[in-house]
Each structure stands twice: as structure tokens, then as C-alpha cells.
Amino acid sequence: MQAKVRVITRALVGTTLAFLLTSAPIAQAYESLDQVLLRDPVSEETFEALRERVAELDRTFNVFARRESQVYFDFAYAQLYRGDLAGAKSTFERGLRLHPSNFDGQIRLAELEVRSGRPQPALERLQFVASRSTDEDQRAYARQLIETHDLEAQRTTLVLPDRFDHRLLMVPIDLVPEALLEAVRSRIEQEFRIRVEIVDGIPLPETLPSRDFLDRLLTEVVAHIEESNSPDELAWFYTFLGLPASGPRTREERERVVLALLNAQEDGAAIWRDWRWRYTVAVDGKALLDHLRSELQAELEEPKTLGVLAITAHDVYNGESGPLFALTPKGAGVIPYVRFFRPQDSYETGLHRTIVQSLSSVVMILGVERATVQHCASAYANSYEEFDQKQDRLCAETLERLIEKYASF
């Protein structure tokens, strides 16, 4: 029975952690944009099917939409075949906000940006392709575009104007180290040129909806065990553990079952430690943000208050998602900093990730779109591997949009 449990446990770990894996970009035979524009259009039926699916994904939470991000790139190509360069540019951008490591999409968008007079973001994304793509044809073509359009010579330094007359509220919730809070505050002020005011911690109401992700996992493990063993074997095992022969009924009993099986494995203790960190009791992120808006309503209604960013030791979820790196609709955001401090990571690594996420969250609080280049602080990351490719600074693409935003203040 232990052998069966070992197989079940390892399979479950792989299944449960699948959402942390990065989708590999689809390799394509490379050709120039001019060549692409000569292709025959797709059928009207195919075009409409892609358009409708993209519209559905636009309404889907990014964690789930990421899984089908290739649909955006397929539709962008269909738009190119029809000669709709503006539509394709917009669609490539939406796809790259979900999957910025799609190198073919990066090159296509760079070509379209060059045509529309935006050399700076085009240069950044082509440099990204030239340094990160595993496809030699893509790397060579990216370098060729940089040289052909003399993009290096068109590089400019983008600087945000000082807007320290505007403020962002930052709220620590529960146990947030002062040093971490101050590092985040300082870096936001430095990068965005706005004032950050730390507000006294706001307690969360006990009635705030929450979800026990560890118990969900325990329930799954027990279900796998019961599917893989006979009723007699199960009755004997449960009785041996001092449980009802019919099986565990409470969270504590499910935990006893799983621990008994893990303790029989050489790596069981390590698996349990990982699960205890990875799967926690998380709070409903939307409900948390609604609570903050209610508590800070007067402050948030002041004309020069840009929004609120909460830093918390609680994990957060949204809808049917698992624990998130952050949740940030326009005007308010929450960062569960504990997500960035894995047991195997150094404090410096966790702090760097928290700062990078804070920059990304402020961009979205201000109502500016995510970046479409992987190294930008405001790019979407679907895994720790992707997250650690991001830098703690804003890219030209995001700075351009912020400069436009600041002009409206």
C-alpha cells in the first residue's frame, strides 16, 4: 500500500503544481512582416471563431486566460493576413501581457512599433529576443531589425516628472516587517516620483471569506487513496490510525491519514514542509480590497490620492484561483508578501520580488496596462522562474504610458 501511496503522492504533487509551470513558446518558421502580409486570409468562419474566443479571454481572469494565450497570437496573425495592422498590434499586445515570453509575438509587435514610430519599446523587446530566445533564427532576425532600423541610435532616456503633490496610501496588514515596508515605500517613490504615505494597519474582520487550500489538498489525497485501495485495506488502515473504519471526516483526521503515509516515505517530511508553506488558508482578495476601500473611503476620495496598496502576511485568492502573487484592480491592490519568501530562498531574493511586485501593482493601481516585455517590473509572471526574470525598474513601454497618465493629473 505504501508503494501505491508513493505513486499517488508524486502524481498529485505534479498535478497540483502544474499552474506554476511556464508554457513553452511555440516555435515557428521565421519570415519578415512583409512576407506575412502577403499570405492569404483565413476563412471568415475561422476569423470569427478566433475573434469570439479572444473576446471571451478578455473577460477571463489572467491566471486562467494565460493557459490559452496562443489564441491571441493566432488571431493577431489572422488580422495581419487581412492587412489590419492596428488591430493586430493591439491583439499582439494583449497576448504578450499574458505571455511576454512568446518571442515570435515580441518580434511581430516590434516590427509594428517601428512602423508606427515607437522605436524605444521596439528596441527593448528586440534586445530581449536577441538575448533570451533559444531560436537562432529569431535571435539573428531581432539583431538584424535593430541594425537595419538603427534603433540603438534612437534610444532616449525617459524620465517621469515629479508628482510628489500626489500620494499613494500603503497599508500594512498584520505582521509586515518594518524594513520590508520601508524598502517598498522608498522604491515606489523613487521609481514613480509620487509620495507614499504609510497608513496605520487596518485589521481584517473575522467574517472575511477565506479558503483552506491545504485541506483541499488533503481531501484530494484521501480521495486518491480511497480510489486505489480496497474497502478492507482502507478499513484496516483507518482503524490502525484510530479513526472510524469508514474513513476521515474532519480536517484533523485527513491530516493524520496523509501524515501517516508521508512519514513512511523517505522524502515525506520535505513534501509536508513544502505543502505547509505552499497551501495555506487564504483570504478572498476582492473582499479584502472592498474592506480597505470602505475603511479608507474619505482618504481615497481626496483628489490627489491615487489609490491604496496593501502589504499583508495573508495569502489571497480570487474566484477559483489558488494563492496569488498579487491582486490589483484599478485604484487598489494587495500583495501577499509571504508568496515571495519561499523556504529555500534568501531574504534578499524575497525582498527583491516584493519590490518588483509593488512596482507592477502601482502601475495597475494607476490604471496603466501591464508591460508586454518579460524583463519589465510590470510584466505578468506566471511562475517564480518568470518572476525572477523581471527587473526592479520600469521599461520604456510602461514609462511612455505613465508619462501620458501623469499629464492627466
PDB file of C-alpha atoms in Angstrom, residues 19 35 45 62 65 96 101 138 145 150 156 180 190 199-200 202 209 227 248 257 263 288 353 361 375 381-382 394:
ATOM      1  CA  PHE A  19      -0.121  26.046 -12.575  1.00  0.00           C
ATOM      2  CA  GLN A  35       6.172  38.300 -46.143  1.00  0.00           C
ATOM      3  CA  GLU A  45     -15.530  31.246 -40.172  1.00  0.00           C
ATOM      4  CA  ASN A  62      -5.413  36.456 -16.230  1.00  0.00           C
ATOM      5  CA  ALA A  65      -6.534  33.260 -19.638  1.00  0.00           C
ATOM      6  CA  LEU A  96       2.040  39.486 -24.633  1.00  0.00           C
ATOM      7  CA  SER A 101       7.997  35.193 -23.359  1.00  0.00           C
ATOM      8  CA  GLN A 138      14.746  34.640 -34.139  1.00  0.00           C
ATOM      9  CA  LEU A 145      15.993  44.622 -37.201  1.00  0.00           C
ATOM     10  CA  ASP A 150      19.301  51.939 -36.386  1.00  0.00           C
ATOM     11  CA  THR A 156      16.315  58.081 -25.411  1.00  0.00           C
ATOM     12  CA  LEU A 180      10.409  45.475   4.102  1.00  0.00           C
ATOM     13  CA  GLN A 190      11.973  56.667  -6.393  1.00  0.00           C
ATOM     14  CA  VAL A 199      -1.340  54.246   6.997  1.00  0.00           C
ATOM     15  CA  ASP A 200      -1.744  52.542  10.373  1.00  0.00           C
ATOM     16  CA  ILE A 202      -6.180  48.041   9.364  1.00  0.00           C
ATOM     17  CA  PRO A 209     -14.256  34.924   3.367  1.00  0.00           C
ATOM     18  CA  GLU A 227      -9.786   5.038  -5.228  1.00  0.00           C
ATOM     19  CA  PRO A 248     -11.661  10.504   7.983  1.00  0.00           C
ATOM     20  CA  VAL A 257      -4.027   9.985   7.277  1.00  0.00           C
ATOM     21  CA  ASN A 263       6.098   9.614   7.190  1.00  0.00           C
ATOM     22  CA  LEU A 288     -10.166  42.377   1.384  1.00  0.00           C
ATOM     23  CA  ARG A 353      10.413  40.007  -5.603  1.00  0.00           C
ATOM     24  CA  SER A 361       0.885  46.773  -8.654  1.00  0.00           C
ATOM     25  CA  HIS A 375      12.065  41.942 -18.044  1.00  0.00           C
ATOM     26  CA  ALA A 381       4.673  36.461 -14.350  1.00  0.00           C
ATOM     27  CA  ASN A 382       3.057  33.037 -14.178  1.00  0.00           C
ATOM     28  CA  LEU A 394      10.075  50.122 -15.347  1.00  0.00           C
TER      29      LEU A 394
END
